[in-house]
Amino acid sequence: MSPIKHFPGPKLTAVTEWYEIYFDVIKGGPIIRINPTEIHISDPDFWDVVYTNSAPYDKVKKWKYRFGLPDGAHSTVSHDLHHRRRAALNPYFSKKQIATFAPYIQERATKLCDRLLQEYKGTFKEVNLNDAWAVFATDVVTYYLFSWSWDFLSYPSFVAPFTTSMRALANAAHITGHFPWLMPFFLSLPESVLALINPAMRPILALQNVNRSLSERDHAEIRFLILLSSDIPAEELEIDRLKQEATSIVGAGIETTKSALALASYYVLTNPEIGHRLRQELRDAIPNSTKIPSLSELERLPYLTAVIRECE
């Protein structure tokens, strides 16, 4: 008997996953029971039940291949293995590490602001903030991990093939998640054939190929290679797994950051009261735009912090 048989939902969900596929791929929309083994939860009070260390959960196996990165921490099914892989990455995201990198983030933010002022202010040109924040996030995350970036912030209209490809890959997850053989099949093809079938994959393949040259550079310059000095097993450090881990971190860093910043931008721009209050706090804190406060000082601004928290 199914352990979730007592949850309400259409009887068809008890026997097939095609009901879920219909809503994910064709129609869309939340329901209660979505297939024989899963339920869809739309209740914020359930957050602490799902996201707890006291009752660890394994991920659904079919989602392992949805991004074509089955050995990255994000796609790891086993809770225990995911915990070990995530622990090895934790040093990247410590507050101390981010603080040391803040000057580069500020340099990229300044470049974005300069372009908006020089190319868009006083004109009727439209700017797609999803694209603008995507190239900003990509420049930041690639330089943070590998000490280089493509300088996508210099691309016309902030449109870069790589960020467009990452968006397409994320959107395809609704399909590849339900048909887990699709991504392994495509990735088994020679890169030249895969790029011919799906040109959108070319920039992602280029990133993975760049990862192959990491060992030729000074490891001290490359934060991602902190994994090499961790205590995880040798098989976790094989080049193919590291390539997947690097691509997974880059993809996650782009989409989450871009989405939060675009959402914040929208609500600040469409709500005059919010925009006015935020600008006033920033004017008081930054009387000279050429002297930006430190990250720790910015974190002490209450309204700026509230805006960021609302969009996380």
Tab-separated table of C-alpha atoms in Angstrom:
chain	number	residue	atom	x	y	z
A	1	MET	CA	0.000	0.000	0.000
A	2	SER	CA	1.198	3.484	-0.765
A	3	PRO	CA	2.395	5.441	2.311
A	4	ILE	CA	0.604	8.550	1.008
A	5	LYS	CA	-2.715	6.870	0.115
A	6	HIS	CA	-4.533	8.853	2.810
A	7	PHE	CA	-3.783	12.194	1.099
A	8	PRO	CA	-6.597	13.485	-1.109
A	9	GLY	CA	-6.217	13.739	-4.854
A	10	PRO	CA	-7.499	12.313	-8.133
A	11	LYS	CA	-7.531	8.493	-8.227
A	12	LEU	CA	-5.492	8.572	-11.445
A	13	THR	CA	-2.470	9.838	-9.509
A	14	ALA	CA	-2.314	6.551	-7.611
A	15	VAL	CA	-1.393	4.556	-10.699
A	16	THR	CA	0.575	6.801	-13.038
A	17	GLU	CA	2.982	9.743	-13.182
A	18	TRP	CA	1.407	11.004	-16.430
A	19	TYR	CA	-1.003	13.121	-14.402
A	20	GLU	CA	1.945	15.062	-12.983
A	21	ILE	CA	3.578	15.296	-16.411
A	22	TYR	CA	0.392	16.812	-17.808
A	23	PHE	CA	0.397	19.596	-15.212
A	24	ASP	CA	4.171	20.177	-15.319
A	25	VAL	CA	4.690	20.140	-19.081
A	26	ILE	CA	1.322	20.995	-20.603
A	27	LYS	CA	-0.997	22.791	-18.224
A	28	GLY	CA	0.839	23.736	-15.064
A	29	GLY	CA	-0.602	24.445	-11.651
A	30	PRO	CA	-0.391	23.036	-8.090
A	31	ILE	CA	-2.471	20.041	-6.990
A	32	ILE	CA	-2.461	17.844	-3.914
A	33	ARG	CA	-1.413	14.363	-4.947
A	34	ILE	CA	0.572	14.462	-8.180
A	35	ASN	CA	1.713	10.862	-8.751
A	36	PRO	CA	1.882	7.490	-6.952
A	37	THR	CA	4.714	8.539	-4.613
A	38	GLU	CA	4.588	12.345	-4.336
A	39	ILE	CA	2.371	15.095	-3.019
A	40	HIS	CA	2.481	18.786	-3.888
A	41	ILE	CA	2.650	21.049	-0.839
A	42	SER	CA	1.510	24.666	-0.899
A	43	ASP	CA	1.609	25.468	2.803
A	44	PRO	CA	4.309	27.736	4.307
A	45	ASP	CA	3.711	26.239	7.748
A	46	PHE	CA	5.042	22.925	6.420
A	47	TRP	CA	8.476	24.441	5.737
A	48	ASP	CA	9.975	23.411	9.078
A	49	VAL	CA	8.702	19.854	8.628
A	50	VAL	CA	10.376	19.337	5.247
A	51	TYR	CA	13.579	21.305	5.830
A	52	THR	CA	14.863	19.715	9.022
A	53	ASN	CA	18.034	17.864	9.984
A	54	SER	CA	16.191	15.598	12.395
A	55	ALA	CA	14.318	13.751	9.629
A	56	PRO	CA	16.589	13.630	6.547
A	57	TYR	CA	15.045	12.814	3.195
A	58	ASP	CA	16.494	11.353	0.021
A	59	LYS	CA	15.589	13.090	-3.223
A	60	VAL	CA	13.379	11.501	-5.863
A	61	LYS	CA	15.639	9.331	-8.041
A	62	LYS	CA	14.166	10.445	-11.352
A	63	TRP	CA	15.316	14.037	-10.752
A	64	LYS	CA	18.971	13.004	-10.682
A	65	TYR	CA	19.379	13.407	-14.446
A	66	ARG	CA	17.178	16.422	-15.140
A	67	PHE	CA	20.126	18.827	-15.595
A	68	GLY	CA	22.587	16.300	-17.006
A	69	LEU	CA	24.741	16.709	-13.879
A	70	PRO	CA	23.960	13.525	-11.898
A	71	ASP	CA	27.141	13.659	-9.817
A	72	GLY	CA	26.859	17.272	-8.720
A	73	ALA	CA	25.816	17.912	-5.131
A	74	HIS	CA	22.566	19.537	-6.252
A	75	SER	CA	21.430	16.368	-8.073
A	76	THR	CA	22.633	13.863	-5.461
A	77	VAL	CA	19.807	11.546	-4.375
A	78	SER	CA	21.216	10.137	-1.125
A	79	HIS	CA	20.880	12.523	1.806
A	80	ASP	CA	24.102	11.280	3.427
A	81	LEU	CA	26.152	11.623	0.212
A	82	HIS	CA	24.628	15.028	-0.470
A	83	HIS	CA	25.555	16.107	3.064
A	84	ARG	CA	29.214	15.088	2.530
A	85	ARG	CA	29.413	16.819	-0.840
A	86	ARG	CA	27.743	19.960	0.451
A	87	ALA	CA	30.031	20.056	3.499
A	88	ALA	CA	33.052	20.084	1.191
A	89	LEU	CA	31.611	23.158	-0.554
A	90	ASN	CA	30.657	25.063	2.594
A	91	PRO	CA	34.008	26.930	2.866
A	92	TYR	CA	33.114	28.720	-0.398
A	93	PHE	CA	30.084	30.349	1.103
A	94	SER	CA	31.337	31.466	4.500
A	95	LYS	CA	30.787	35.101	5.361
A	96	LYS	CA	34.548	35.633	5.590
A	97	GLN	CA	35.120	34.308	2.064
A	98	ILE	CA	32.364	36.476	0.601
A	99	ALA	CA	33.691	39.553	2.414
A	100	THR	CA	37.130	39.120	0.837
A	101	PHE	CA	35.473	38.944	-2.580
A	102	ALA	CA	33.210	41.962	-2.067
A	103	PRO	CA	35.459	44.427	-3.973
A	104	TYR	CA	35.052	42.445	-7.194
A	105	ILE	CA	31.275	42.250	-6.721
A	106	GLN	CA	31.264	46.030	-6.247
A	107	GLU	CA	33.347	46.507	-9.401
A	108	ARG	CA	30.820	44.495	-11.423
A	109	ALA	CA	27.906	46.411	-9.868
A	110	THR	CA	29.594	49.702	-10.740
A	111	LYS	CA	30.063	48.590	-14.332
A	112	LEU	CA	26.381	47.642	-14.565
A	113	CYS	CA	25.298	51.016	-13.159
A	114	ASP	CA	27.640	52.883	-15.501
A	115	ARG	CA	26.184	51.120	-18.539
A	116	LEU	CA	22.627	51.862	-17.439
A	117	LEU	CA	23.464	55.538	-16.973
A	118	GLN	CA	25.430	55.901	-20.208
A	119	GLU	CA	23.277	53.822	-22.551
A	120	TYR	CA	19.751	53.999	-21.145
A	121	LYS	CA	19.234	57.111	-19.006
A	122	GLY	CA	17.215	59.750	-20.819
A	123	THR	CA	16.336	57.421	-23.684
A	124	PHE	CA	13.347	55.259	-24.518
A	125	LYS	CA	15.507	52.143	-24.797
A	126	GLU	CA	14.196	49.140	-22.896
A	127	VAL	CA	16.430	47.087	-20.660
A	128	ASN	CA	15.591	43.513	-19.690
A	129	LEU	CA	16.629	43.262	-16.057
A	130	ASN	CA	16.483	39.467	-16.183
A	131	ASP	CA	19.271	39.623	-18.774
A	132	ALA	CA	21.184	42.382	-16.987
A	133	TRP	CA	21.196	40.618	-13.628
A	134	ALA	CA	21.992	37.271	-15.301
A	135	VAL	CA	25.224	38.536	-16.878
A	136	PHE	CA	26.124	40.323	-13.629
A	137	ALA	CA	25.644	37.101	-11.643
A	138	THR	CA	27.579	35.040	-14.209
A	139	ASP	CA	30.572	37.368	-14.141
A	140	VAL	CA	30.587	37.247	-10.348
A	141	VAL	CA	30.194	33.496	-9.867
A	142	THR	CA	32.681	32.475	-12.575
A	143	TYR	CA	35.334	34.843	-11.250
A	144	TYR	CA	34.639	33.765	-7.694
A	145	LEU	CA	35.150	30.092	-8.528
A	146	PHE	CA	37.793	30.183	-11.261
A	147	SER	CA	39.452	33.623	-11.066
A	148	TRP	CA	38.298	34.553	-14.578
A	149	SER	CA	35.088	35.575	-16.293
A	150	TRP	CA	33.758	36.137	-19.801
A	151	ASP	CA	32.955	39.785	-18.997
A	152	PHE	CA	29.357	39.250	-20.083
A	153	LEU	CA	28.481	42.673	-18.666
A	154	SER	CA	30.060	44.135	-21.800
A	155	TYR	CA	27.701	42.283	-24.153
A	156	PRO	CA	25.209	44.372	-26.151
A	157	SER	CA	21.829	44.653	-24.402
A	158	PHE	CA	23.215	42.363	-21.670
A	159	VAL	CA	22.345	39.306	-23.790
A	160	ALA	CA	24.949	36.538	-23.575
A	161	PRO	CA	24.605	33.102	-25.212
A	162	PHE	CA	25.695	31.348	-22.020
A	163	THR	CA	23.018	32.866	-19.775
A	164	THR	CA	20.406	32.238	-22.452
A	165	SER	CA	21.486	28.590	-22.593
A	166	MET	CA	21.354	28.206	-18.812
A	167	ARG	CA	17.811	29.568	-18.812
A	168	ALA	CA	16.809	27.088	-21.522
A	169	LEU	CA	18.385	24.236	-19.558
A	170	ALA	CA	16.470	25.237	-16.418
A	171	ASN	CA	13.190	25.420	-18.348
A	172	ALA	CA	13.817	21.994	-19.879
A	173	ALA	CA	14.013	20.418	-16.427
A	174	HIS	CA	10.242	19.932	-16.383
A	175	ILE	CA	10.622	17.573	-19.320
A	176	THR	CA	13.972	15.913	-18.560
A	177	GLY	CA	12.892	15.269	-14.978
A	178	HIS	CA	10.043	13.063	-16.165
A	179	PHE	CA	12.083	11.378	-18.882
A	180	PRO	CA	15.404	10.729	-17.113
A	181	TRP	CA	16.888	8.896	-20.100
A	182	LEU	CA	16.872	12.054	-22.237
A	183	MET	CA	19.868	13.906	-20.772
A	184	PRO	CA	22.126	10.814	-20.476
A	185	PHE	CA	21.324	10.013	-24.111
A	186	PHE	CA	22.191	13.502	-25.323
A	187	LEU	CA	25.343	13.663	-23.197
A	188	SER	CA	26.506	10.307	-24.556
A	189	LEU	CA	26.784	11.876	-28.007
A	190	PRO	CA	30.024	13.475	-29.213
A	191	GLU	CA	30.104	17.158	-28.314
A	192	SER	CA	30.139	18.162	-31.982
A	193	VAL	CA	26.963	16.154	-32.632
A	194	LEU	CA	25.245	17.452	-29.482
A	195	ALA	CA	26.064	21.040	-30.415
A	196	LEU	CA	24.646	20.421	-33.880
A	197	ILE	CA	21.397	18.955	-32.521
A	198	ASN	CA	21.028	21.565	-29.790
A	199	PRO	CA	23.093	24.714	-30.446
A	200	ALA	CA	22.001	26.114	-27.091
A	201	MET	CA	24.302	23.566	-25.413
A	202	ARG	CA	27.466	25.015	-26.968
A	203	PRO	CA	28.116	27.637	-24.249
A	204	ILE	CA	27.537	25.083	-21.476
A	205	LEU	CA	29.926	22.628	-23.121
A	206	ALA	CA	32.444	25.460	-23.375
A	207	LEU	CA	32.259	26.007	-19.615
A	208	GLN	CA	32.812	22.324	-18.918
A	209	ASN	CA	35.785	22.286	-21.276
A	210	VAL	CA	37.282	25.261	-19.485
A	211	ASN	CA	37.135	23.258	-16.271
A	212	ARG	CA	39.530	20.731	-17.804
A	213	SER	CA	42.322	23.303	-17.812
A	214	LEU	CA	42.028	24.170	-14.122
A	215	SER	CA	44.843	21.792	-13.174
A	216	GLU	CA	47.219	23.742	-15.432
A	217	ARG	CA	46.882	26.922	-13.346
A	218	ASP	CA	48.006	28.009	-9.916
A	219	HIS	CA	45.646	26.242	-7.534
A	220	ALA	CA	45.984	29.058	-5.002
A	221	GLU	CA	44.179	31.367	-7.426
A	222	ILE	CA	41.191	29.094	-7.960
A	223	ARG	CA	38.684	28.871	-5.107
A	224	PHE	CA	36.916	25.892	-6.622
A	225	LEU	CA	40.040	23.759	-6.177
A	226	ILE	CA	39.637	24.027	-2.419
A	227	LEU	CA	37.920	20.667	-2.931
A	228	LEU	CA	41.323	19.134	-3.681
A	229	SER	CA	42.446	19.854	-0.136
A	230	SER	CA	39.262	18.570	1.502
A	231	ASP	CA	38.948	15.174	3.172
A	232	ILE	CA	36.398	13.726	0.725
A	233	PRO	CA	37.264	10.380	-0.941
A	234	ALA	CA	39.463	10.290	-4.049
A	235	GLU	CA	36.571	9.178	-6.279
A	236	GLU	CA	34.806	12.427	-5.401
A	237	LEU	CA	37.707	14.327	-6.980
A	238	GLU	CA	37.583	12.700	-10.408
A	239	ILE	CA	37.637	15.280	-13.186
A	240	ASP	CA	34.199	14.390	-14.587
A	241	ARG	CA	32.560	14.842	-11.193
A	242	LEU	CA	34.383	18.109	-10.572
A	243	LYS	CA	33.229	19.376	-13.973
A	244	GLN	CA	29.633	18.578	-13.027
A	245	GLU	CA	30.020	20.184	-9.605
A	246	ALA	CA	31.463	23.353	-11.106
A	247	THR	CA	28.719	23.612	-13.727
A	248	SER	CA	26.066	22.955	-11.089
A	249	ILE	CA	27.370	25.732	-8.814
A	250	VAL	CA	27.562	28.193	-11.688
A	251	GLY	CA	24.033	27.367	-12.851
A	252	ALA	CA	22.567	27.607	-9.363
A	253	GLY	CA	24.449	30.827	-8.655
A	254	ILE	CA	23.134	32.482	-11.789
A	255	GLU	CA	19.460	31.542	-11.635
A	256	THR	CA	18.897	32.138	-7.926
A	257	THR	CA	20.772	35.446	-7.808
A	258	LYS	CA	19.303	36.743	-11.060
A	259	SER	CA	15.751	35.857	-10.046
A	260	ALA	CA	16.035	37.486	-6.609
A	261	LEU	CA	17.562	40.688	-8.003
A	262	ALA	CA	15.059	40.922	-10.865
A	263	LEU	CA	12.165	40.397	-8.444
A	264	ALA	CA	13.513	43.041	-6.072
A	265	SER	CA	14.020	45.470	-8.955
A	266	TYR	CA	10.458	44.984	-10.152
A	267	TYR	CA	8.817	45.677	-6.815
A	268	VAL	CA	11.090	48.613	-5.989
A	269	LEU	CA	10.355	50.217	-9.373
A	270	THR	CA	6.599	49.560	-9.370
A	271	ASN	CA	5.954	50.620	-5.773
A	272	PRO	CA	6.803	54.330	-5.370
A	273	GLU	CA	6.691	54.213	-1.568
A	274	ILE	CA	9.154	51.331	-1.411
A	275	GLY	CA	11.418	52.930	-4.013
A	276	HIS	CA	11.423	56.311	-2.258
A	277	ARG	CA	12.164	54.827	1.159
A	278	LEU	CA	14.981	52.658	-0.177
A	279	ARG	CA	16.589	55.493	-2.147
A	280	GLN	CA	16.425	57.789	0.876
A	281	GLU	CA	18.187	55.228	3.081
A	282	LEU	CA	20.868	54.706	0.437
A	283	ARG	CA	21.380	58.466	-0.076
A	284	ASP	CA	21.894	58.925	3.666
A	285	ALA	CA	24.316	55.996	3.844
A	286	ILE	CA	26.188	56.840	0.631
A	287	PRO	CA	26.527	60.629	0.329
A	288	ASN	CA	29.448	60.155	-2.081
A	289	SER	CA	28.738	57.612	-4.834
A	290	THR	CA	32.474	57.154	-5.454
A	291	LYS	CA	32.944	55.854	-1.905
A	292	ILE	CA	30.726	52.812	-1.427
A	293	PRO	CA	30.490	51.501	2.156
A	294	SER	CA	31.842	48.069	2.988
A	295	LEU	CA	29.669	44.972	2.857
A	296	SER	CA	29.400	44.876	6.644
A	297	GLU	CA	28.212	48.504	6.677
A	298	LEU	CA	25.623	47.866	3.970
A	299	GLU	CA	24.337	44.862	5.900
A	300	ARG	CA	23.457	47.192	8.771
A	301	LEU	CA	21.000	49.191	6.626
A	302	PRO	CA	17.590	47.953	7.866
A	303	TYR	CA	15.386	48.771	4.877
A	304	LEU	CA	17.884	47.536	2.281
A	305	THR	CA	18.180	44.318	4.278
A	306	ALA	CA	14.376	43.990	4.430
A	307	VAL	CA	14.062	44.399	0.656
A	308	ILE	CA	16.681	41.701	0.090
A	309	ARG	CA	15.040	39.331	2.573
A	310	GLU	CA	11.650	39.748	0.921
A	311	CYS	CA	13.035	38.602	-2.437
A	312	GLU	CA	15.230	35.687	-1.341
